[in-house]
């Protein structure tokens, strides 16, 4: 009879005693492995940051032979469930064989004219991916990620912005026995490990693709040679009532990542928010600085679109790699119950498509993941790090 082996496993425990919940979650994750763990990740949702810290220390002590990272959050994911705003701990354990695991802690130092991030591990030719967990109140995640290629090249970075139930000052980060109250921590995976990323931004385009023909900083003045606001109004006029309501509740704009593509459809864009309009200048303000010549397309987002987008991307990834063994899931805290009416949606989508694998994560205050080979910080996104048994077909 064949012996089944498990290289990835997860655990979830809900309860007011966070130390006990941490013990239970870590135990369940470790018990699900067929061999010793090389990497353990855990995520803690709790009201009192000091208790979160105690639970994190206990979690780290339970896997002394492994590298361990974790963070606080306002919701956690494990056992194919999401738990929001309720004391709980999720854990994830992995046996990575010959892969190299390097944990790190980042801090920001101020020089006379700029901020400098220190603590990055030395790069190697066989580096595969970096997992990043950051405090959004003290670490310049957006700037760090947008300029990550300067220090890390094309290395994919995936993860999320941690948070605490009391906001600023309540974030806790954990790495190999240490507790951090600011900065960022993470792990670099290198060598014999097959990983891929799935980043579901959950939007669909409306109207045509247009070139930016006049802009000032993050304000679009002209699209395809016409006032940007006039272009937007023409698009909205042609929409049905349901889509007009989506525009009113939160319009987005997509920035094409491949300017040379013949067509730009869903999934071809980096999504950014539309921040407002300026009727006097007939302009549209967006959440990014766009150069003249960039191709953009307005977008809308709803539960149905986000559901479809996530399932399609996961199905496509599974078709490419053939088999998936484990995954880490970083889901926006604006998804879950707020978007789908249930905190379980993204966790169930992963299980439905990739199978009963070890999956855990948390509801993030911002998600990190690559789009078209470039790392970005996202919102309302599900960023997933997927571990497979073998390299993708054609790799």
PDB file of C-alpha atoms in Angstrom, residues 20-293:
ATOM      1  CA  UNK A  20      -3.376  28.218  24.064  1.00  0.00           C
ATOM      2  CA  UNK A  21      -4.692  28.941  20.557  1.00  0.00           C
ATOM      3  CA  UNK A  22      -1.129  29.354  19.297  1.00  0.00           C
ATOM      4  CA  UNK A  23      -0.123  26.039  20.822  1.00  0.00           C
ATOM      5  CA  UNK A  24      -3.098  24.298  19.237  1.00  0.00           C
ATOM      6  CA  UNK A  25      -2.659  25.837  15.781  1.00  0.00           C
ATOM      7  CA  UNK A  26       1.073  25.135  15.634  1.00  0.00           C
ATOM      8  CA  UNK A  27       0.575  21.593  16.921  1.00  0.00           C
ATOM      9  CA  UNK A  28      -2.048  20.865  14.260  1.00  0.00           C
ATOM     10  CA  UNK A  29       0.169  22.209  11.491  1.00  0.00           C
ATOM     11  CA  UNK A  30       3.227  20.245  12.645  1.00  0.00           C
ATOM     12  CA  UNK A  31       1.194  17.078  13.145  1.00  0.00           C
ATOM     13  CA  UNK A  32       0.069  17.235   9.527  1.00  0.00           C
ATOM     14  CA  UNK A  33       3.611  16.961   8.159  1.00  0.00           C
ATOM     15  CA  UNK A  34       5.271  13.682   7.236  1.00  0.00           C
ATOM     16  CA  UNK A  35       8.706  15.000   8.152  1.00  0.00           C
ATOM     17  CA  UNK A  36      10.397  17.724  10.194  1.00  0.00           C
ATOM     18  CA  UNK A  37       9.456  21.342   9.363  1.00  0.00           C
ATOM     19  CA  UNK A  38      11.870  23.726   7.659  1.00  0.00           C
ATOM     20  CA  UNK A  39       9.575  26.750   7.690  1.00  0.00           C
ATOM     21  CA  UNK A  40       6.642  27.644   9.942  1.00  0.00           C
ATOM     22  CA  UNK A  41       4.419  30.697   9.457  1.00  0.00           C
ATOM     23  CA  UNK A  42       1.744  31.834  11.886  1.00  0.00           C
ATOM     24  CA  UNK A  43      -0.758  34.678  12.142  1.00  0.00           C
ATOM     25  CA  UNK A  44      -2.461  35.982  15.285  1.00  0.00           C
ATOM     26  CA  UNK A  45      -5.659  37.986  15.711  1.00  0.00           C
ATOM     27  CA  UNK A  46      -6.093  39.353  19.222  1.00  0.00           C
ATOM     28  CA  UNK A  47      -7.221  42.491  21.041  1.00  0.00           C
ATOM     29  CA  UNK A  48      -4.268  42.937  23.399  1.00  0.00           C
ATOM     30  CA  UNK A  49      -0.898  43.414  21.648  1.00  0.00           C
ATOM     31  CA  UNK A  50       0.971  42.187  24.698  1.00  0.00           C
ATOM     32  CA  UNK A  51      -0.982  38.926  24.651  1.00  0.00           C
ATOM     33  CA  UNK A  52      -0.358  38.678  20.903  1.00  0.00           C
ATOM     34  CA  UNK A  53       3.341  38.988  21.697  1.00  0.00           C
ATOM     35  CA  UNK A  54       3.174  36.213  24.288  1.00  0.00           C
ATOM     36  CA  UNK A  55       1.307  33.968  21.867  1.00  0.00           C
ATOM     37  CA  UNK A  56       3.883  34.662  19.181  1.00  0.00           C
ATOM     38  CA  UNK A  57       6.759  33.763  21.495  1.00  0.00           C
ATOM     39  CA  UNK A  58       5.026  30.521  22.379  1.00  0.00           C
ATOM     40  CA  UNK A  59       4.441  29.732  18.712  1.00  0.00           C
ATOM     41  CA  UNK A  60       8.105  30.285  17.870  1.00  0.00           C
ATOM     42  CA  UNK A  61       9.239  28.071  20.746  1.00  0.00           C
ATOM     43  CA  UNK A  62       7.234  25.105  19.463  1.00  0.00           C
ATOM     44  CA  UNK A  63       9.340  24.627  16.325  1.00  0.00           C
ATOM     45  CA  UNK A  64      12.931  25.249  17.448  1.00  0.00           C
ATOM     46  CA  UNK A  65      14.359  23.238  14.569  1.00  0.00           C
ATOM     47  CA  UNK A  66      12.615  25.356  11.914  1.00  0.00           C
ATOM     48  CA  UNK A  67      12.755  28.907  10.672  1.00  0.00           C
ATOM     49  CA  UNK A  68       9.629  30.654  11.969  1.00  0.00           C
ATOM     50  CA  UNK A  69       7.962  33.917  10.943  1.00  0.00           C
ATOM     51  CA  UNK A  70       4.595  35.442  11.798  1.00  0.00           C
ATOM     52  CA  UNK A  71       2.613  38.587  12.430  1.00  0.00           C
ATOM     53  CA  UNK A  72      -0.464  40.062  14.046  1.00  0.00           C
ATOM     54  CA  UNK A  73      -3.587  40.658  11.968  1.00  0.00           C
ATOM     55  CA  UNK A  74      -7.251  41.600  12.182  1.00  0.00           C
ATOM     56  CA  UNK A  75      -8.210  38.224  10.755  1.00  0.00           C
ATOM     57  CA  UNK A  76      -6.577  34.885   9.996  1.00  0.00           C
ATOM     58  CA  UNK A  77      -7.005  32.097   7.454  1.00  0.00           C
ATOM     59  CA  UNK A  78      -6.569  28.349   7.965  1.00  0.00           C
ATOM     60  CA  UNK A  79      -8.400  25.013   7.769  1.00  0.00           C
ATOM     61  CA  UNK A  80     -10.257  26.339   4.681  1.00  0.00           C
ATOM     62  CA  UNK A  81     -11.791  29.093   6.838  1.00  0.00           C
ATOM     63  CA  UNK A  82     -11.401  32.772   7.458  1.00  0.00           C
ATOM     64  CA  UNK A  83     -11.819  34.266  10.941  1.00  0.00           C
ATOM     65  CA  UNK A  84     -12.269  38.030  11.198  1.00  0.00           C
ATOM     66  CA  UNK A  85     -12.035  40.310  14.244  1.00  0.00           C
ATOM     67  CA  UNK A  86     -12.114  37.299  16.591  1.00  0.00           C
ATOM     68  CA  UNK A  87      -9.268  35.949  18.739  1.00  0.00           C
ATOM     69  CA  UNK A  88      -7.668  33.204  16.659  1.00  0.00           C
ATOM     70  CA  UNK A  89      -4.346  31.828  15.437  1.00  0.00           C
ATOM     71  CA  UNK A  90      -3.585  30.158  12.111  1.00  0.00           C
ATOM     72  CA  UNK A  91      -0.387  28.265  11.370  1.00  0.00           C
ATOM     73  CA  UNK A  92       1.327  26.773   8.342  1.00  0.00           C
ATOM     74  CA  UNK A  93       4.245  24.364   8.259  1.00  0.00           C
ATOM     75  CA  UNK A  94       6.408  23.202   5.374  1.00  0.00           C
ATOM     76  CA  UNK A  95       9.036  20.535   4.821  1.00  0.00           C
ATOM     77  CA  UNK A  96      11.131  22.019   2.028  1.00  0.00           C
ATOM     78  CA  UNK A  97      13.809  19.371   1.632  1.00  0.00           C
ATOM     79  CA  UNK A  98      17.018  20.777   0.163  1.00  0.00           C
ATOM     80  CA  UNK A  99      15.665  24.311  -0.239  1.00  0.00           C
ATOM     81  CA  UNK A 100      17.531  27.078   1.571  1.00  0.00           C
ATOM     82  CA  UNK A 101      15.528  29.220   4.021  1.00  0.00           C
ATOM     83  CA  UNK A 102      16.870  32.609   5.157  1.00  0.00           C
ATOM     84  CA  UNK A 103      14.875  34.808   7.519  1.00  0.00           C
ATOM     85  CA  UNK A 104      15.464  38.552   7.733  1.00  0.00           C
ATOM     86  CA  UNK A 105      14.337  41.671   9.557  1.00  0.00           C
ATOM     87  CA  UNK A 106      14.249  45.100   7.871  1.00  0.00           C
ATOM     88  CA  UNK A 107      14.444  48.528   9.422  1.00  0.00           C
ATOM     89  CA  UNK A 108      14.485  52.022   7.993  1.00  0.00           C
ATOM     90  CA  UNK A 109      17.351  54.404   8.731  1.00  0.00           C
ATOM     91  CA  UNK A 110      17.266  58.096   7.922  1.00  0.00           C
ATOM     92  CA  UNK A 111      20.287  59.730   6.321  1.00  0.00           C
ATOM     93  CA  UNK A 112      20.715  63.430   5.614  1.00  0.00           C
ATOM     94  CA  UNK A 113      18.608  63.319   2.460  1.00  0.00           C
ATOM     95  CA  UNK A 114      16.756  60.009   2.287  1.00  0.00           C
ATOM     96  CA  UNK A 115      15.564  56.859   4.005  1.00  0.00           C
ATOM     97  CA  UNK A 116      17.568  53.651   3.663  1.00  0.00           C
ATOM     98  CA  UNK A 117      16.243  50.130   4.270  1.00  0.00           C
ATOM     99  CA  UNK A 118      18.782  47.827   5.913  1.00  0.00           C
ATOM    100  CA  UNK A 119      18.686  44.145   6.738  1.00  0.00           C
ATOM    101  CA  UNK A 120      18.222  42.578   3.314  1.00  0.00           C
ATOM    102  CA  UNK A 121      19.941  39.208   2.927  1.00  0.00           C
ATOM    103  CA  UNK A 122      22.586  38.803   0.274  1.00  0.00           C
ATOM    104  CA  UNK A 123      21.179  37.695  -3.062  1.00  0.00           C
ATOM    105  CA  UNK A 124      22.060  34.401  -4.687  1.00  0.00           C
ATOM    106  CA  UNK A 125      21.624  33.162  -8.227  1.00  0.00           C
ATOM    107  CA  UNK A 126      19.203  30.458  -7.065  1.00  0.00           C
ATOM    108  CA  UNK A 127      16.852  32.709  -5.055  1.00  0.00           C
ATOM    109  CA  UNK A 128      13.216  31.891  -5.851  1.00  0.00           C
ATOM    110  CA  UNK A 129      10.952  34.199  -3.834  1.00  0.00           C
ATOM    111  CA  UNK A 130      10.816  36.470  -0.808  1.00  0.00           C
ATOM    112  CA  UNK A 131       7.904  36.494   1.644  1.00  0.00           C
ATOM    113  CA  UNK A 132       7.420  39.897   3.293  1.00  0.00           C
ATOM    114  CA  UNK A 133       5.343  40.826   6.349  1.00  0.00           C
ATOM    115  CA  UNK A 134       5.442  44.547   7.165  1.00  0.00           C
ATOM    116  CA  UNK A 135       4.135  47.065   9.688  1.00  0.00           C
ATOM    117  CA  UNK A 136       2.278  49.645   7.556  1.00  0.00           C
ATOM    118  CA  UNK A 137       2.710  52.362  10.190  1.00  0.00           C
ATOM    119  CA  UNK A 138       6.509  52.303  10.392  1.00  0.00           C
ATOM    120  CA  UNK A 139       7.823  50.690   7.210  1.00  0.00           C
ATOM    121  CA  UNK A 140       7.692  52.400   3.764  1.00  0.00           C
ATOM    122  CA  UNK A 141       6.317  49.328   2.037  1.00  0.00           C
ATOM    123  CA  UNK A 142       5.052  51.074  -1.100  1.00  0.00           C
ATOM    124  CA  UNK A 143       8.357  52.794  -1.817  1.00  0.00           C
ATOM    125  CA  UNK A 144      10.369  49.687  -0.903  1.00  0.00           C
ATOM    126  CA  UNK A 145       8.338  47.417  -3.166  1.00  0.00           C
ATOM    127  CA  UNK A 146       8.181  49.834  -6.100  1.00  0.00           C
ATOM    128  CA  UNK A 147      11.991  50.127  -6.009  1.00  0.00           C
ATOM    129  CA  UNK A 148      12.689  46.515  -5.044  1.00  0.00           C
ATOM    130  CA  UNK A 149      14.142  45.656  -8.441  1.00  0.00           C
ATOM    131  CA  UNK A 150      17.078  47.987  -7.777  1.00  0.00           C
ATOM    132  CA  UNK A 151      18.255  45.811  -4.881  1.00  0.00           C
ATOM    133  CA  UNK A 152      16.631  42.457  -5.619  1.00  0.00           C
ATOM    134  CA  UNK A 153      16.413  42.334  -9.405  1.00  0.00           C
ATOM    135  CA  UNK A 154      13.493  40.300 -10.717  1.00  0.00           C
ATOM    136  CA  UNK A 155      12.996  38.390  -7.449  1.00  0.00           C
ATOM    137  CA  UNK A 156       9.242  37.981  -6.773  1.00  0.00           C
ATOM    138  CA  UNK A 157       8.064  39.354  -3.429  1.00  0.00           C
ATOM    139  CA  UNK A 158       4.762  38.253  -1.951  1.00  0.00           C
ATOM    140  CA  UNK A 159       3.116  38.869   1.399  1.00  0.00           C
ATOM    141  CA  UNK A 160       1.033  41.432   3.199  1.00  0.00           C
ATOM    142  CA  UNK A 161       0.837  44.396   5.529  1.00  0.00           C
ATOM    143  CA  UNK A 162       0.228  43.266   9.089  1.00  0.00           C
ATOM    144  CA  UNK A 163      -2.103  45.054  11.471  1.00  0.00           C
ATOM    145  CA  UNK A 164      -3.396  44.893  15.023  1.00  0.00           C
ATOM    146  CA  UNK A 165      -6.830  45.253  16.521  1.00  0.00           C
ATOM    147  CA  UNK A 166      -5.800  48.596  18.027  1.00  0.00           C
ATOM    148  CA  UNK A 167      -4.132  49.975  14.902  1.00  0.00           C
ATOM    149  CA  UNK A 168      -0.894  51.934  15.146  1.00  0.00           C
ATOM    150  CA  UNK A 169       1.404  50.563  17.826  1.00  0.00           C
ATOM    151  CA  UNK A 170      -0.360  47.211  18.103  1.00  0.00           C
ATOM    152  CA  UNK A 171       1.397  45.449  15.218  1.00  0.00           C
ATOM    153  CA  UNK A 172       3.677  42.600  16.180  1.00  0.00           C
ATOM    154  CA  UNK A 173       6.115  40.833  13.843  1.00  0.00           C
ATOM    155  CA  UNK A 174       7.918  37.589  14.663  1.00  0.00           C
ATOM    156  CA  UNK A 175      11.038  36.003  13.194  1.00  0.00           C
ATOM    157  CA  UNK A 176      13.170  33.180  14.604  1.00  0.00           C
ATOM    158  CA  UNK A 177      12.587  33.932  18.264  1.00  0.00           C
ATOM    159  CA  UNK A 178      12.551  37.715  18.022  1.00  0.00           C
ATOM    160  CA  UNK A 179       9.553  40.041  18.395  1.00  0.00           C
ATOM    161  CA  UNK A 180       9.474  43.316  16.446  1.00  0.00           C
ATOM    162  CA  UNK A 181       7.098  46.226  16.965  1.00  0.00           C
ATOM    163  CA  UNK A 182       8.021  48.034  13.744  1.00  0.00           C
ATOM    164  CA  UNK A 183       9.735  47.500  10.413  1.00  0.00           C
ATOM    165  CA  UNK A 184       9.318  44.357   8.348  1.00  0.00           C
ATOM    166  CA  UNK A 185      10.336  40.726   8.509  1.00  0.00           C
ATOM    167  CA  UNK A 186      10.368  37.920   6.029  1.00  0.00           C
ATOM    168  CA  UNK A 187      12.023  34.903   4.543  1.00  0.00           C
ATOM    169  CA  UNK A 188      14.020  34.270   1.381  1.00  0.00           C
ATOM    170  CA  UNK A 189      13.557  30.872  -0.259  1.00  0.00           C
ATOM    171  CA  UNK A 190      16.316  29.599  -2.506  1.00  0.00           C
ATOM    172  CA  UNK A 191      17.455  26.472  -4.274  1.00  0.00           C
ATOM    173  CA  UNK A 192      15.365  23.360  -4.765  1.00  0.00           C
ATOM    174  CA  UNK A 193      11.878  24.768  -4.287  1.00  0.00           C
ATOM    175  CA  UNK A 194       9.239  25.172  -6.986  1.00  0.00           C
ATOM    176  CA  UNK A 195       7.043  28.205  -6.349  1.00  0.00           C
ATOM    177  CA  UNK A 196       4.660  30.406  -8.295  1.00  0.00           C
ATOM    178  CA  UNK A 197       2.482  33.395  -7.540  1.00  0.00           C
ATOM    179  CA  UNK A 198      -1.187  34.118  -8.181  1.00  0.00           C
ATOM    180  CA  UNK A 199      -2.330  37.728  -7.752  1.00  0.00           C
ATOM    181  CA  UNK A 200      -6.074  38.246  -8.163  1.00  0.00           C
ATOM    182  CA  UNK A 201      -7.023  41.924  -8.293  1.00  0.00           C
ATOM    183  CA  UNK A 202     -10.683  41.081  -8.884  1.00  0.00           C
ATOM    184  CA  UNK A 203     -11.573  43.724 -11.475  1.00  0.00           C
ATOM    185  CA  UNK A 204     -13.043  43.784 -14.961  1.00  0.00           C
ATOM    186  CA  UNK A 205     -12.554  46.538 -17.512  1.00  0.00           C
ATOM    187  CA  UNK A 206     -15.188  48.940 -18.788  1.00  0.00           C
ATOM    188  CA  UNK A 207     -14.857  51.112 -21.874  1.00  0.00           C
ATOM    189  CA  UNK A 208     -11.882  51.095 -24.252  1.00  0.00           C
ATOM    190  CA  UNK A 209      -8.159  51.139 -23.605  1.00  0.00           C
ATOM    191  CA  UNK A 210      -6.780  54.668 -23.942  1.00  0.00           C
ATOM    192  CA  UNK A 211      -3.375  56.319 -23.988  1.00  0.00           C
ATOM    193  CA  UNK A 212      -2.528  58.974 -21.419  1.00  0.00           C
ATOM    194  CA  UNK A 213      -1.876  62.082 -23.526  1.00  0.00           C
ATOM    195  CA  UNK A 214      -1.639  64.725 -20.763  1.00  0.00           C
ATOM    196  CA  UNK A 215      -1.038  64.261 -17.048  1.00  0.00           C
ATOM    197  CA  UNK A 216       0.404  66.050 -14.057  1.00  0.00           C
ATOM    198  CA  UNK A 217       1.662  63.782 -11.278  1.00  0.00           C
ATOM    199  CA  UNK A 218      -1.328  61.529 -10.433  1.00  0.00           C
ATOM    200  CA  UNK A 219      -3.903  63.725 -12.233  1.00  0.00           C
ATOM    201  CA  UNK A 220      -5.047  62.583 -15.664  1.00  0.00           C
ATOM    202  CA  UNK A 221      -5.892  65.593 -17.812  1.00  0.00           C
ATOM    203  CA  UNK A 222      -6.298  63.960 -21.229  1.00  0.00           C
ATOM    204  CA  UNK A 223      -6.988  60.431 -22.410  1.00  0.00           C
ATOM    205  CA  UNK A 224      -6.610  59.693 -26.122  1.00  0.00           C
ATOM    206  CA  UNK A 225      -6.456  63.423 -26.850  1.00  0.00           C
ATOM    207  CA  UNK A 226      -9.685  64.320 -25.043  1.00  0.00           C
ATOM    208  CA  UNK A 227     -10.357  65.657 -21.526  1.00  0.00           C
ATOM    209  CA  UNK A 228     -10.098  62.707 -19.129  1.00  0.00           C
ATOM    210  CA  UNK A 229     -13.379  63.488 -17.371  1.00  0.00           C
ATOM    211  CA  UNK A 230     -15.239  63.706 -20.672  1.00  0.00           C
ATOM    212  CA  UNK A 231     -13.857  60.304 -21.655  1.00  0.00           C
ATOM    213  CA  UNK A 232     -15.015  58.842 -18.346  1.00  0.00           C
ATOM    214  CA  UNK A 233     -18.477  60.375 -18.654  1.00  0.00           C
ATOM    215  CA  UNK A 234     -18.888  58.895 -22.158  1.00  0.00           C
ATOM    216  CA  UNK A 235     -17.964  55.454 -20.829  1.00  0.00           C
ATOM    217  CA  UNK A 236     -20.378  55.680 -17.887  1.00  0.00           C
ATOM    218  CA  UNK A 237     -23.203  56.835 -20.168  1.00  0.00           C
ATOM    219  CA  UNK A 238     -22.934  53.610 -22.169  1.00  0.00           C
ATOM    220  CA  UNK A 239     -23.070  51.343 -19.100  1.00  0.00           C
ATOM    221  CA  UNK A 240     -26.133  49.542 -17.780  1.00  0.00           C
ATOM    222  CA  UNK A 241     -27.603  50.559 -14.430  1.00  0.00           C
ATOM    223  CA  UNK A 242     -25.830  47.817 -12.474  1.00  0.00           C
ATOM    224  CA  UNK A 243     -22.393  48.838 -13.722  1.00  0.00           C
ATOM    225  CA  UNK A 244     -23.147  52.507 -13.091  1.00  0.00           C
ATOM    226  CA  UNK A 245     -23.779  51.606  -9.461  1.00  0.00           C
ATOM    227  CA  UNK A 246     -20.396  49.859  -9.347  1.00  0.00           C
ATOM    228  CA  UNK A 247     -18.750  52.965 -10.758  1.00  0.00           C
ATOM    229  CA  UNK A 248     -20.421  55.066  -8.078  1.00  0.00           C
ATOM    230  CA  UNK A 249     -19.347  52.719  -5.289  1.00  0.00           C
ATOM    231  CA  UNK A 250     -15.675  52.591  -6.229  1.00  0.00           C
ATOM    232  CA  UNK A 251     -14.225  53.188  -9.693  1.00  0.00           C
ATOM    233  CA  UNK A 252     -10.775  51.779 -10.482  1.00  0.00           C
ATOM    234  CA  UNK A 253      -8.293  52.280 -13.280  1.00  0.00           C
ATOM    235  CA  UNK A 254      -6.049  49.654 -14.804  1.00  0.00           C
ATOM    236  CA  UNK A 255      -2.543  50.438 -16.035  1.00  0.00           C
ATOM    237  CA  UNK A 256      -1.506  48.106 -18.870  1.00  0.00           C
ATOM    238  CA  UNK A 257       1.640  46.186 -17.959  1.00  0.00           C
ATOM    239  CA  UNK A 258       2.487  45.230 -21.550  1.00  0.00           C
ATOM    240  CA  UNK A 259       2.285  48.242 -23.839  1.00  0.00           C
ATOM    241  CA  UNK A 260       2.962  46.072 -26.884  1.00  0.00           C
ATOM    242  CA  UNK A 261       0.026  43.706 -26.475  1.00  0.00           C
ATOM    243  CA  UNK A 262      -2.532  43.887 -29.271  1.00  0.00           C
ATOM    244  CA  UNK A 263      -5.391  43.869 -26.752  1.00  0.00           C
ATOM    245  CA  UNK A 264      -5.637  44.581 -23.044  1.00  0.00           C
ATOM    246  CA  UNK A 265      -8.202  42.515 -21.184  1.00  0.00           C
ATOM    247  CA  UNK A 266      -8.864  41.541 -17.569  1.00  0.00           C
ATOM    248  CA  UNK A 267      -5.680  40.444 -15.863  1.00  0.00           C
ATOM    249  CA  UNK A 268      -3.449  42.565 -18.104  1.00  0.00           C
ATOM    250  CA  UNK A 269      -3.562  45.581 -15.794  1.00  0.00           C
ATOM    251  CA  UNK A 270      -2.154  46.839 -12.531  1.00  0.00           C
ATOM    252  CA  UNK A 271      -5.217  48.118 -10.681  1.00  0.00           C
ATOM    253  CA  UNK A 272      -5.195  51.484  -8.943  1.00  0.00           C
ATOM    254  CA  UNK A 273      -8.041  53.470  -7.396  1.00  0.00           C
ATOM    255  CA  UNK A 274      -9.726  56.527  -8.869  1.00  0.00           C
ATOM    256  CA  UNK A 275      -9.409  59.107  -6.085  1.00  0.00           C
ATOM    257  CA  UNK A 276     -11.649  61.868  -7.403  1.00  0.00           C
ATOM    258  CA  UNK A 277     -12.534  64.228 -10.224  1.00  0.00           C
ATOM    259  CA  UNK A 278     -11.871  67.906 -10.911  1.00  0.00           C
ATOM    260  CA  UNK A 279     -14.774  69.302 -12.956  1.00  0.00           C
ATOM    261  CA  UNK A 280     -13.044  72.632 -13.572  1.00  0.00           C
ATOM    262  CA  UNK A 281     -10.009  71.006 -15.159  1.00  0.00           C
ATOM    263  CA  UNK A 282     -12.040  68.069 -16.547  1.00  0.00           C
ATOM    264  CA  UNK A 283      -9.464  65.841 -14.835  1.00  0.00           C
ATOM    265  CA  UNK A 284      -9.424  62.522 -12.997  1.00  0.00           C
ATOM    266  CA  UNK A 285      -7.104  61.873 -10.033  1.00  0.00           C
ATOM    267  CA  UNK A 286      -5.813  58.298  -9.636  1.00  0.00           C
ATOM    268  CA  UNK A 287      -3.717  56.407  -7.116  1.00  0.00           C
ATOM    269  CA  UNK A 288      -0.502  56.368  -9.126  1.00  0.00           C
ATOM    270  CA  UNK A 289       1.740  58.670 -11.131  1.00  0.00           C
ATOM    271  CA  UNK A 290       1.303  57.814 -14.815  1.00  0.00           C
ATOM    272  CA  UNK A 291       3.598  58.854 -17.603  1.00  0.00           C
ATOM    273  CA  UNK A 292       2.343  60.200 -20.901  1.00  0.00           C
ATOM    274  CA  UNK A 293       1.936  57.332 -23.339  1.00  0.00           C
TER     275      UNK A 293
END
